[in-house]
Amino acid sequence: MKVEQIYTGCLAQGAYYIVSENEAAIIDPLREVTPYLDRLEKDKVTLKYIFETHFHADFVSGHLDLSKKTGAPVVYGPTAQPEFEAIIAEDGQIFTIGSIKIKVLHTPGHTMESTTYLLIDENGTETAIFTGDTLFLGDVGRPDLAQKAGSLTQEDLAGILYESLQTKIMPLDDSITVYPAHGAGSACGKNMQKETVDILGNQKKTNYALNQPDKASFVREVLDGLTAPPKYFGMNVALNKGGYESLDIVMDKGLTPVLAEDFEAYAEETGALILDTRNPGDFWKGFIPNSINIGLKGDFAPWVGTLIVDVKHPLLLVVEEGTEEEAITRLSRVGFDNVLGYLKGGFEAWKNSGGETDEIHRISPEEFSQQFTADSKVIDVRKISEYSAEHIDNAYNKPLDTISDWVKTINGAEHFFLHCAGGYRSMIAASILNSHGIRNFTEIEGGFGAIKKTEKFPTTDFICQSKVI
């Protein structure tokens, strides 16, 4: 028997590849299925089942493409109602792969169809659980994402999750390995540990959600501090439940090179958003006017989903040469399938063609230290939790994920400084502000981490009462 966790850091997502004898199973596959097909061919095994723990909200699963390419059926837990052919398992049902077994444990609460899969090895020993979003390391799945839960509130769902954990997970042996669907950085939870694999006994000791004295306490603690989920989550659920276009088709369309001479006219004709995926350090020096910068070398796909929202919106890409396929793949993971093409030759080709360019006013943290005065206005686009822990005295906290709301409140005549933690998020914000005609600002290279190191801003001067508008 072999169990392999295939972890994708930019999504904080874990898929699982399980082999016994000449058969295999895959749990919660990502959108691009070639890595799984390569493993199957290398191991000379047949894929027998594709198990889905639930209808995922934060990414588009590869279950449909994988099923079409291998003939393996897709398996969901009880109450799931996909709009395509699938096996809807019963609670306690056993599936055999080679000489091992997978037992279905229906664990509703995160969503009503959420299911944990219990692995029983060749000797009949319960060995591991694949918990999806029911149980994370250090946390549990947020109970406010269930689609069409009827009259159930998030408090109701949290209570259902409590019962699932108490009756299906907690009675299992402490030695069992826990394989969750997500780790730290995922928006599907709020308190995840950095590790991606653990044993259940350690989670029983360290996971705050498993250490509540009663249901009421569990509900209160699990719901406390939850921020609104990204707006694209609902659209990803719909794709996972209703089906989607094959990634092969998406890739063929997206890998269409568009000449610099035709790029602007094509964007206007199609209404496409120009998405520049270059590093912030390159973007600020020059970019196509009104383009939005979300760097590929970062939490690219989640930020695209958070800020662009409509997964069907047409996109044209500006990329570093050679990263076209990676950009389209990562967009497809969160359901953004309408990439119309990319700028052939990249931004250099645009400049060489005589295309109009724009730039962001960026300064070093040392320059900021020299220019900052008591009257300076500073906007901090980090999360509220980051800002609350430590920030520049009198800085305003305007988190990046809510920029579509607060951009409308900005006084374009009043200068302000802009920063995040390291420069990635503040450049995204800068590009969005610029596209709205707001240009009277200065972005700070290196963000708060670099500012702290300057002589004028010792850490002790940063802690003060939160100022959020």
Short mmCIF file of C-alpha atoms in Angstrom, two decimals:
data_model
loop_
_atom_site.label_atom_id
_atom_site.label_comp_id
_atom_site.label_asym_id
_atom_site.label_seq_id
_atom_site.Cartn_x
_atom_site.Cartn_y
_atom_site.Cartn_z
CA MET A 1 0.00 0.00 0.00
CA LYS A 2 1.16 3.50 -0.81
CA VAL A 3 -0.40 6.80 0.28
CA GLU A 4 0.97 9.99 -1.30
CA GLN A 5 -0.10 13.49 -0.34
CA ILE A 6 0.09 15.80 -3.36
CA TYR A 7 0.20 19.23 -1.76
CA THR A 8 -0.20 22.45 -3.73
CA GLY A 9 1.17 25.28 -1.63
CA CYS A 10 -0.35 28.22 -3.50
CA LEU A 11 -3.82 26.84 -2.74
CA ALA A 12 -2.85 25.18 0.55
CA GLN A 13 -4.60 22.10 -0.84
CA GLY A 14 -3.90 18.41 -0.39
CA ALA A 15 -4.97 15.71 -2.85
CA TYR A 16 -4.26 12.04 -2.15
CA TYR A 17 -3.05 9.19 -4.32
CA ILE A 18 -3.52 5.70 -2.87
CA VAL A 19 -2.25 2.45 -4.42
CA SER A 20 -2.78 -1.16 -3.40
CA GLU A 21 -1.67 -4.01 -5.64
CA ASN A 22 -2.77 -3.09 -9.18
CA GLU A 23 -5.47 -0.58 -8.26
CA ALA A 24 -5.53 3.04 -7.15
CA ALA A 25 -7.83 5.71 -5.73
CA ILE A 26 -7.49 9.48 -5.79
CA ILE A 27 -9.12 11.80 -3.26
CA ASP A 28 -9.94 15.47 -4.03
CA PRO A 29 -7.87 15.85 -7.24
CA LEU A 30 -6.86 19.25 -8.54
CA ARG A 31 -8.09 20.59 -11.90
CA GLU A 32 -5.04 19.54 -13.91
CA VAL A 33 -5.04 15.75 -14.05
CA THR A 34 -1.82 15.00 -15.95
CA PRO A 35 0.23 14.48 -12.74
CA TYR A 36 -2.23 11.79 -11.65
CA LEU A 37 -2.25 10.12 -15.04
CA ASP A 38 1.54 10.08 -15.01
CA ARG A 39 1.56 8.37 -11.62
CA LEU A 40 -0.92 5.75 -12.74
CA GLU A 41 1.15 4.98 -15.82
CA LYS A 42 4.40 4.86 -13.86
CA ASP A 43 2.93 2.50 -11.26
CA LYS A 44 1.12 0.46 -13.94
CA VAL A 45 -2.11 0.56 -11.95
CA THR A 46 -5.75 1.20 -12.78
CA LEU A 47 -7.67 4.02 -11.18
CA LYS A 48 -10.70 2.41 -9.57
CA TYR A 49 -12.34 5.32 -7.75
CA ILE A 50 -12.20 9.11 -7.50
CA PHE A 51 -13.39 10.14 -4.04
CA GLU A 52 -14.68 13.65 -3.36
CA THR A 53 -15.00 14.73 0.26
CA HIS A 54 -17.54 17.46 -0.65
CA PHE A 55 -18.33 20.13 -3.22
CA HIS A 56 -15.25 22.30 -2.86
CA ALA A 57 -15.61 26.07 -2.69
CA ASP A 58 -12.02 27.27 -2.91
CA PHE A 59 -10.92 25.33 -5.99
CA VAL A 60 -12.30 23.47 -8.98
CA SER A 61 -11.65 19.78 -8.63
CA GLY A 62 -10.35 17.59 -11.45
CA HIS A 63 -12.88 14.82 -10.84
CA LEU A 64 -14.73 15.13 -14.15
CA ASP A 65 -11.70 15.30 -16.45
CA LEU A 66 -10.03 12.50 -14.50
CA SER A 67 -13.14 10.32 -14.76
CA LYS A 68 -13.44 10.93 -18.50
CA LYS A 69 -9.78 10.08 -19.11
CA THR A 70 -9.69 6.94 -16.94
CA GLY A 71 -13.25 5.64 -16.77
CA ALA A 72 -13.12 5.64 -12.97
CA PRO A 73 -16.38 6.63 -11.24
CA VAL A 74 -16.66 9.67 -8.97
CA VAL A 75 -17.80 8.92 -5.42
CA TYR A 76 -19.55 11.36 -3.07
CA GLY A 77 -20.90 10.87 0.39
CA PRO A 78 -24.57 10.76 1.43
CA THR A 79 -26.95 13.59 0.44
CA ALA A 80 -24.70 14.86 -2.39
CA GLN A 81 -26.67 15.77 -5.50
CA PRO A 82 -24.20 16.34 -8.36
CA GLU A 83 -25.56 17.18 -11.79
CA PHE A 84 -23.59 14.37 -13.42
CA GLU A 85 -23.32 10.62 -13.02
CA ALA A 86 -21.64 9.62 -9.76
CA ILE A 87 -21.81 7.05 -6.98
CA ILE A 88 -23.62 8.47 -3.94
CA ALA A 89 -22.32 6.33 -1.12
CA GLU A 90 -24.15 5.33 2.02
CA ASP A 91 -22.79 6.05 5.47
CA GLY A 92 -20.59 3.10 6.42
CA GLN A 93 -20.29 1.78 2.86
CA ILE A 94 -17.04 -0.03 2.06
CA PHE A 95 -15.04 0.38 -1.17
CA THR A 96 -12.22 -2.04 -2.01
CA ILE A 97 -8.98 -0.98 -3.72
CA GLY A 98 -6.59 -3.90 -4.16
CA SER A 99 -6.27 -5.43 -0.70
CA ILE A 100 -7.27 -2.29 1.24
CA LYS A 101 -10.64 -0.77 2.01
CA ILE A 102 -12.09 2.75 2.18
CA LYS A 103 -15.00 3.21 4.60
CA VAL A 104 -17.41 6.11 4.19
CA LEU A 105 -18.00 8.23 7.30
CA HIS A 106 -20.66 10.85 6.68
CA THR A 107 -19.52 13.95 8.60
CA PRO A 108 -21.84 16.84 7.72
CA GLY A 109 -21.38 20.32 9.13
CA HIS A 110 -18.90 22.10 6.90
CA THR A 111 -21.36 21.19 4.17
CA MET A 112 -24.19 18.71 4.41
CA GLU A 113 -22.58 16.22 2.01
CA SER A 114 -19.15 16.44 3.68
CA THR A 115 -17.64 13.00 4.12
CA THR A 116 -14.53 11.57 5.74
CA TYR A 117 -12.94 8.48 4.22
CA LEU A 118 -11.43 5.93 6.60
CA LEU A 119 -8.53 3.84 5.24
CA ILE A 120 -8.35 0.21 6.40
CA ASP A 121 -5.07 -1.50 5.49
CA GLU A 122 -4.32 -5.04 4.28
CA ASN A 123 -4.40 -6.35 7.86
CA GLY A 124 -7.79 -4.87 8.60
CA THR A 125 -6.32 -2.06 10.73
CA GLU A 126 -7.89 1.40 10.61
CA THR A 127 -4.90 3.43 9.48
CA ALA A 128 -5.83 6.91 8.25
CA ILE A 129 -8.67 9.34 7.67
CA PHE A 130 -9.02 11.70 4.74
CA THR A 131 -11.06 14.42 6.36
CA GLY A 132 -11.64 16.94 3.57
CA ASP A 133 -12.77 20.16 5.24
CA THR A 134 -14.37 18.43 8.23
CA LEU A 135 -11.18 18.35 10.29
CA PHE A 136 -8.03 20.36 9.66
CA LEU A 137 -4.84 20.34 11.68
CA GLY A 138 -5.55 22.87 14.41
CA ASP A 139 -9.02 23.73 13.16
CA VAL A 140 -12.25 22.51 11.58
CA GLY A 141 -14.01 23.54 8.40
CA ARG A 142 -15.97 26.78 8.55
CA PRO A 143 -19.71 26.07 8.76
CA ASP A 144 -20.87 29.07 6.71
CA LEU A 145 -20.21 27.80 3.19
CA ALA A 146 -22.94 25.20 2.71
CA GLN A 147 -24.88 25.88 -0.47
CA LYS A 148 -28.67 25.74 -0.34
CA ALA A 149 -28.74 24.54 3.25
CA GLY A 150 -32.40 25.47 3.45
CA SER A 151 -33.38 26.97 6.77
CA LEU A 152 -30.13 25.91 8.46
CA THR A 153 -28.09 28.75 9.94
CA GLN A 154 -24.34 28.72 10.40
CA GLU A 155 -25.02 28.04 14.08
CA ASP A 156 -27.08 25.00 13.07
CA LEU A 157 -24.32 23.77 10.77
CA ALA A 158 -21.68 24.27 13.47
CA GLY A 159 -23.80 22.18 15.80
CA ILE A 160 -24.10 19.46 13.16
CA LEU A 161 -20.32 19.56 12.68
CA TYR A 162 -19.85 19.12 16.42
CA GLU A 163 -21.98 15.97 16.39
CA SER A 164 -20.09 14.62 13.37
CA LEU A 165 -16.75 15.07 15.09
CA GLN A 166 -17.93 13.61 18.36
CA THR A 167 -19.63 10.55 16.89
CA LYS A 168 -17.45 9.74 13.87
CA ILE A 169 -13.95 11.15 14.46
CA MET A 170 -13.24 11.33 18.19
CA PRO A 171 -13.96 7.60 18.85
CA LEU A 172 -11.24 6.58 16.36
CA ASP A 173 -7.86 5.39 17.63
CA ASP A 174 -5.26 8.03 18.48
CA SER A 175 -2.71 6.39 16.17
CA ILE A 176 -4.72 7.09 13.03
CA THR A 177 -3.11 9.50 10.56
CA VAL A 178 -5.08 12.62 9.66
CA TYR A 179 -4.89 13.77 6.04
CA PRO A 180 -6.85 17.06 5.62
CA ALA A 181 -7.81 18.79 2.38
CA HIS A 182 -6.16 22.08 3.38
CA GLY A 183 -3.41 23.62 5.47
CA ALA A 184 -2.35 27.03 6.73
CA GLY A 185 -3.21 29.80 4.30
CA SER A 186 -6.53 28.40 3.14
CA ALA A 187 -9.65 30.54 3.56
CA CYS A 188 -11.61 27.40 4.46
CA GLY A 189 -10.48 27.70 8.09
CA LYS A 190 -9.04 30.30 10.44
CA ASN A 191 -6.55 28.58 12.74
CA MET A 192 -4.73 25.91 10.74
CA GLN A 193 -1.34 24.59 11.75
CA LYS A 194 1.58 24.77 9.31
CA GLU A 195 1.93 20.97 9.19
CA THR A 196 -0.04 19.05 6.58
CA VAL A 197 -0.13 15.60 8.23
CA ASP A 198 -0.61 14.59 11.87
CA ILE A 199 -1.93 11.79 14.04
CA LEU A 200 -5.40 12.01 15.49
CA GLY A 201 -4.17 11.71 19.06
CA ASN A 202 -2.16 14.90 18.74
CA GLN A 203 -5.13 16.72 17.24
CA LYS A 204 -7.29 15.62 20.16
CA LYS A 205 -4.76 17.38 22.40
CA THR A 206 -3.92 20.49 20.37
CA ASN A 207 -6.93 21.34 18.20
CA TYR A 208 -9.01 23.99 19.97
CA ALA A 209 -12.21 22.79 18.30
CA LEU A 210 -11.79 19.26 19.62
CA ASN A 211 -11.25 20.56 23.15
CA GLN A 212 -14.51 22.39 23.77
CA PRO A 213 -16.51 21.21 26.82
CA ASP A 214 -19.86 21.16 25.04
CA LYS A 215 -21.69 21.93 21.82
CA ALA A 216 -22.52 25.51 22.76
CA SER A 217 -18.85 26.30 23.40
CA PHE A 218 -17.86 24.59 20.16
CA VAL A 219 -20.35 26.62 18.13
CA ARG A 220 -19.26 29.86 19.74
CA GLU A 221 -15.53 29.26 19.28
CA VAL A 222 -15.75 27.94 15.71
CA LEU A 223 -17.82 30.92 14.56
CA ASP A 224 -15.79 33.51 16.46
CA GLY A 225 -13.60 35.64 14.21
CA LEU A 226 -14.83 34.24 10.90
CA THR A 227 -14.46 36.79 8.12
CA ALA A 228 -16.65 36.77 5.03
CA PRO A 229 -15.61 34.04 2.59
CA PRO A 230 -14.21 35.08 -0.80
CA LYS A 231 -16.99 35.89 -3.25
CA TYR A 232 -15.85 33.36 -5.84
CA PHE A 233 -16.46 30.41 -3.50
CA GLY A 234 -20.10 30.03 -4.52
CA MET A 235 -19.20 29.93 -8.21
CA ASN A 236 -16.59 27.22 -7.60
CA VAL A 237 -19.18 25.12 -5.76
CA ALA A 238 -21.50 25.48 -8.77
CA LEU A 239 -18.75 24.31 -11.14
CA ASN A 240 -17.86 21.34 -8.97
CA LYS A 241 -21.50 20.35 -8.65
CA GLY A 242 -22.73 21.14 -12.15
CA GLY A 243 -19.70 20.46 -14.31
CA TYR A 244 -17.21 22.52 -16.29
CA GLU A 245 -15.36 22.74 -19.58
CA SER A 246 -12.43 20.38 -20.05
CA LEU A 247 -9.10 21.90 -19.06
CA ASP A 248 -7.74 20.84 -22.45
CA ILE A 249 -10.20 23.23 -24.15
CA VAL A 250 -9.51 25.99 -21.63
CA MET A 251 -5.78 25.65 -22.21
CA ASP A 252 -6.06 25.68 -26.00
CA LYS A 253 -8.07 28.91 -25.91
CA GLY A 254 -5.88 30.61 -23.32
CA LEU A 255 -2.61 29.80 -25.06
CA THR A 256 -3.49 32.10 -27.98
CA PRO A 257 -0.72 34.66 -28.54
CA VAL A 258 -1.96 38.18 -29.29
CA LEU A 259 0.38 40.61 -31.04
CA ALA A 260 1.19 43.85 -29.25
CA GLU A 261 -0.26 45.82 -32.15
CA ASP A 262 -3.63 44.09 -31.71
CA PHE A 263 -3.70 43.72 -27.93
CA GLU A 264 -5.44 46.95 -26.90
CA ALA A 265 -8.09 46.73 -29.61
CA TYR A 266 -8.79 43.10 -28.72
CA ALA A 267 -9.20 44.01 -25.05
CA GLU A 268 -11.67 46.77 -25.93
CA GLU A 269 -13.57 44.58 -28.38
CA THR A 270 -14.02 41.72 -25.90
CA GLY A 271 -14.32 43.75 -22.70
CA ALA A 272 -11.44 41.74 -21.29
CA LEU A 273 -9.59 42.69 -18.13
CA ILE A 274 -5.84 42.92 -18.67
CA LEU A 275 -4.24 40.87 -15.90
CA ASP A 276 -0.50 41.45 -15.49
CA THR A 277 1.08 38.52 -13.65
CA ARG A 278 4.63 39.88 -13.45
CA ASN A 279 6.39 40.47 -10.15
CA PRO A 280 5.54 43.73 -8.35
CA GLY A 281 9.20 44.73 -8.69
CA ASP A 282 8.81 44.77 -12.47
CA PHE A 283 5.23 45.98 -12.73
CA TRP A 284 5.67 49.33 -11.00
CA LYS A 285 8.34 50.45 -13.45
CA GLY A 286 6.00 50.18 -16.42
CA PHE A 287 2.69 48.55 -17.38
CA ILE A 288 -0.21 48.81 -19.78
CA PRO A 289 -2.64 51.49 -18.51
CA ASN A 290 -5.58 50.13 -16.47
CA SER A 291 -4.08 46.65 -16.19
CA ILE A 292 -4.28 44.90 -12.81
CA ASN A 293 -1.19 43.37 -11.24
CA ILE A 294 -1.53 40.08 -9.36
CA GLY A 295 1.88 38.45 -9.34
CA LEU A 296 2.14 34.81 -10.35
CA LYS A 297 4.83 34.29 -7.69
CA GLY A 298 2.48 34.60 -4.75
CA ASP A 299 -1.07 33.65 -3.73
CA PHE A 300 -2.06 34.31 -7.31
CA ALA A 301 -5.23 32.28 -7.83
CA PRO A 302 -6.90 33.06 -4.48
CA TRP A 303 -6.33 36.80 -4.97
CA VAL A 304 -7.69 36.64 -8.52
CA GLY A 305 -10.80 34.93 -7.18
CA THR A 306 -11.16 37.40 -4.33
CA LEU A 307 -10.73 40.56 -6.37
CA ILE A 308 -12.10 39.80 -9.83
CA VAL A 309 -15.03 37.79 -8.44
CA ASP A 310 -16.77 36.86 -11.73
CA VAL A 311 -15.13 33.65 -12.93
CA LYS A 312 -16.65 34.16 -16.39
CA HIS A 313 -15.07 37.58 -16.96
CA PRO A 314 -12.82 37.52 -20.06
CA LEU A 315 -9.13 37.92 -19.31
CA LEU A 316 -6.07 38.85 -21.35
CA LEU A 317 -2.74 38.09 -19.75
CA VAL A 318 0.57 39.88 -19.58
CA VAL A 319 3.11 37.32 -18.41
CA GLU A 320 6.80 36.66 -18.21
CA GLU A 321 7.66 34.60 -21.27
CA GLY A 322 7.43 30.89 -20.53
CA THR A 323 4.86 31.21 -17.74
CA GLU A 324 1.75 31.34 -19.94
CA GLU A 325 0.70 27.75 -19.23
CA GLU A 326 1.31 28.07 -15.51
CA ALA A 327 -0.82 31.21 -15.31
CA ILE A 328 -3.74 29.64 -17.18
CA THR A 329 -3.51 26.46 -15.12
CA ARG A 330 -3.56 28.33 -11.84
CA LEU A 331 -6.49 30.47 -12.98
CA SER A 332 -8.41 27.33 -13.96
CA ARG A 333 -7.94 25.91 -10.48
CA VAL A 334 -10.31 28.58 -9.17
CA GLY A 335 -12.68 28.48 -12.14
CA PHE A 336 -11.35 31.35 -14.27
CA ASP A 337 -11.62 29.57 -17.60
CA ASN A 338 -12.26 32.55 -19.88
CA VAL A 339 -8.68 33.48 -20.71
CA LEU A 340 -8.73 34.75 -24.29
CA GLY A 341 -4.98 34.85 -24.82
CA TYR A 342 -1.74 36.47 -23.77
CA LEU A 343 0.48 39.30 -24.97
CA LYS A 344 3.04 37.76 -27.29
CA GLY A 345 6.54 38.81 -26.30
CA GLY A 346 5.34 40.19 -22.99
CA PHE A 347 5.55 43.77 -21.82
CA GLU A 348 8.80 44.35 -23.73
CA ALA A 349 6.94 43.71 -26.97
CA TRP A 350 4.30 46.25 -25.91
CA LYS A 351 6.94 48.90 -25.22
CA ASN A 352 8.77 48.18 -28.46
CA SER A 353 5.54 48.58 -30.40
CA GLY A 354 5.15 52.12 -29.06
CA GLY A 355 2.23 51.24 -26.79
CA GLU A 356 1.32 53.70 -24.02
CA THR A 357 2.72 52.83 -20.59
CA ASP A 358 2.04 53.84 -17.01
CA GLU A 359 3.92 53.43 -13.73
CA ILE A 360 3.41 53.40 -9.96
CA HIS A 361 5.19 55.87 -7.70
CA ARG A 362 7.20 53.58 -5.43
CA ILE A 363 9.78 54.56 -2.83
CA SER A 364 12.13 52.70 -0.53
CA PRO A 365 11.37 52.34 3.20
CA GLU A 366 14.30 54.69 3.89
CA GLU A 367 12.75 57.34 1.66
CA PHE A 368 9.46 56.83 3.45
CA SER A 369 11.22 57.34 6.77
CA GLN A 370 12.52 60.67 5.53
CA GLN A 371 9.20 61.83 4.04
CA PHE A 372 6.87 60.66 6.80
CA THR A 373 5.52 63.29 9.18
CA ALA A 374 2.85 63.36 11.85
CA ASP A 375 0.42 64.69 9.24
CA SER A 376 1.10 61.94 6.69
CA LYS A 377 -1.78 59.69 5.73
CA VAL A 378 -0.89 55.99 5.58
CA ILE A 379 -3.11 53.19 4.27
CA ASP A 380 -2.25 49.67 5.41
CA VAL A 381 -3.86 46.96 3.23
CA ARG A 382 -2.95 44.00 5.41
CA LYS A 383 -5.53 41.84 7.19
CA ILE A 384 -7.16 43.26 10.30
CA SER A 385 -5.35 40.65 12.41
CA GLU A 386 -1.95 41.74 11.04
CA TYR A 387 -2.76 45.39 11.55
CA SER A 388 -4.08 44.85 15.08
CA ALA A 389 -0.90 43.08 16.11
CA GLU A 390 1.40 45.88 14.96
CA HIS A 391 1.13 48.92 12.72
CA ILE A 392 2.29 52.46 12.04
CA ASP A 393 0.76 54.86 14.51
CA ASN A 394 -2.40 56.47 13.06
CA ALA A 395 -2.31 54.36 9.89
CA TYR A 396 -5.69 53.47 8.40
CA ASN A 397 -6.46 49.80 7.90
CA LYS A 398 -8.14 49.06 4.57
CA PRO A 399 -7.72 45.34 3.87
CA LEU A 400 -7.06 44.43 0.25
CA ASP A 401 -9.91 41.94 0.09
CA THR A 402 -12.43 44.77 0.61
CA ILE A 403 -10.89 47.23 -1.84
CA SER A 404 -13.94 47.18 -4.10
CA ASP A 405 -15.78 48.88 -1.24
CA TRP A 406 -13.22 51.30 0.12
CA VAL A 407 -11.81 52.48 -3.20
CA LYS A 408 -15.03 54.49 -3.55
CA THR A 409 -14.22 56.43 -0.36
CA ILE A 410 -10.74 57.58 -1.34
CA ASN A 411 -10.17 61.29 -1.76
CA GLY A 412 -8.05 61.41 -4.90
CA ALA A 413 -6.83 64.93 -4.10
CA GLU A 414 -5.25 63.89 -0.79
CA HIS A 415 -1.85 62.20 -0.94
CA PHE A 416 -1.30 58.98 1.02
CA PHE A 417 1.34 56.31 1.50
CA LEU A 418 0.38 52.69 0.76
CA HIS A 419 1.88 49.48 2.14
CA CYS A 420 1.22 45.85 3.03
CA ALA A 421 3.55 43.32 4.67
CA GLY A 422 6.09 42.86 1.90
CA GLY A 423 4.94 44.64 -1.26
CA TYR A 424 2.87 41.97 -3.01
CA ARG A 425 -0.58 43.05 -1.84
CA SER A 426 0.14 46.78 -1.90
CA MET A 427 1.10 46.58 -5.58
CA ILE A 428 -2.18 44.81 -6.31
CA ALA A 429 -3.95 47.62 -4.47
CA ALA A 430 -1.87 50.25 -6.30
CA SER A 431 -2.84 48.84 -9.68
CA ILE A 432 -6.52 48.78 -8.76
CA LEU A 433 -6.40 52.33 -7.40
CA ASN A 434 -4.61 53.48 -10.54
CA SER A 435 -7.25 51.84 -12.75
CA HIS A 436 -9.87 53.89 -10.87
CA GLY A 437 -8.02 57.11 -11.65
CA ILE A 438 -6.55 57.45 -8.15
CA ARG A 439 -2.89 58.35 -8.60
CA ASN A 440 -1.95 60.67 -5.74
CA PHE A 441 -0.28 58.03 -3.61
CA THR A 442 3.13 56.51 -2.96
CA GLU A 443 3.61 52.77 -2.54
CA ILE A 444 6.36 51.58 -0.17
CA GLU A 445 8.75 48.90 -1.37
CA GLY A 446 9.12 45.97 1.01
CA GLY A 447 6.06 46.90 3.04
CA PHE A 448 5.76 46.83 6.80
CA GLY A 449 8.55 44.29 7.18
CA ALA A 450 11.02 46.69 5.60
CA ILE A 451 9.60 49.79 7.29
CA LYS A 452 10.15 48.24 10.72
CA LYS A 453 13.86 47.99 10.02
CA THR A 454 14.30 51.69 9.39
CA GLU A 455 15.66 53.83 12.20
CA LYS A 456 12.63 56.10 12.47
CA PHE A 457 10.07 53.36 13.09
CA PRO A 458 11.01 51.08 15.98
CA THR A 459 8.51 48.30 16.64
CA THR A 460 7.48 49.67 20.01
CA ASP A 461 6.09 52.81 18.36
CA PHE A 462 3.70 50.86 16.16
CA ILE A 463 1.30 49.33 18.65
CA CYS A 464 -1.79 51.43 19.21
CA GLN A 465 -5.54 51.28 19.04
CA SER A 466 -6.90 50.00 15.74
CA LYS A 467 -8.03 52.64 13.28
CA VAL A 468 -10.29 51.04 10.71
CA ILE A 469 -12.41 53.02 8.26
#
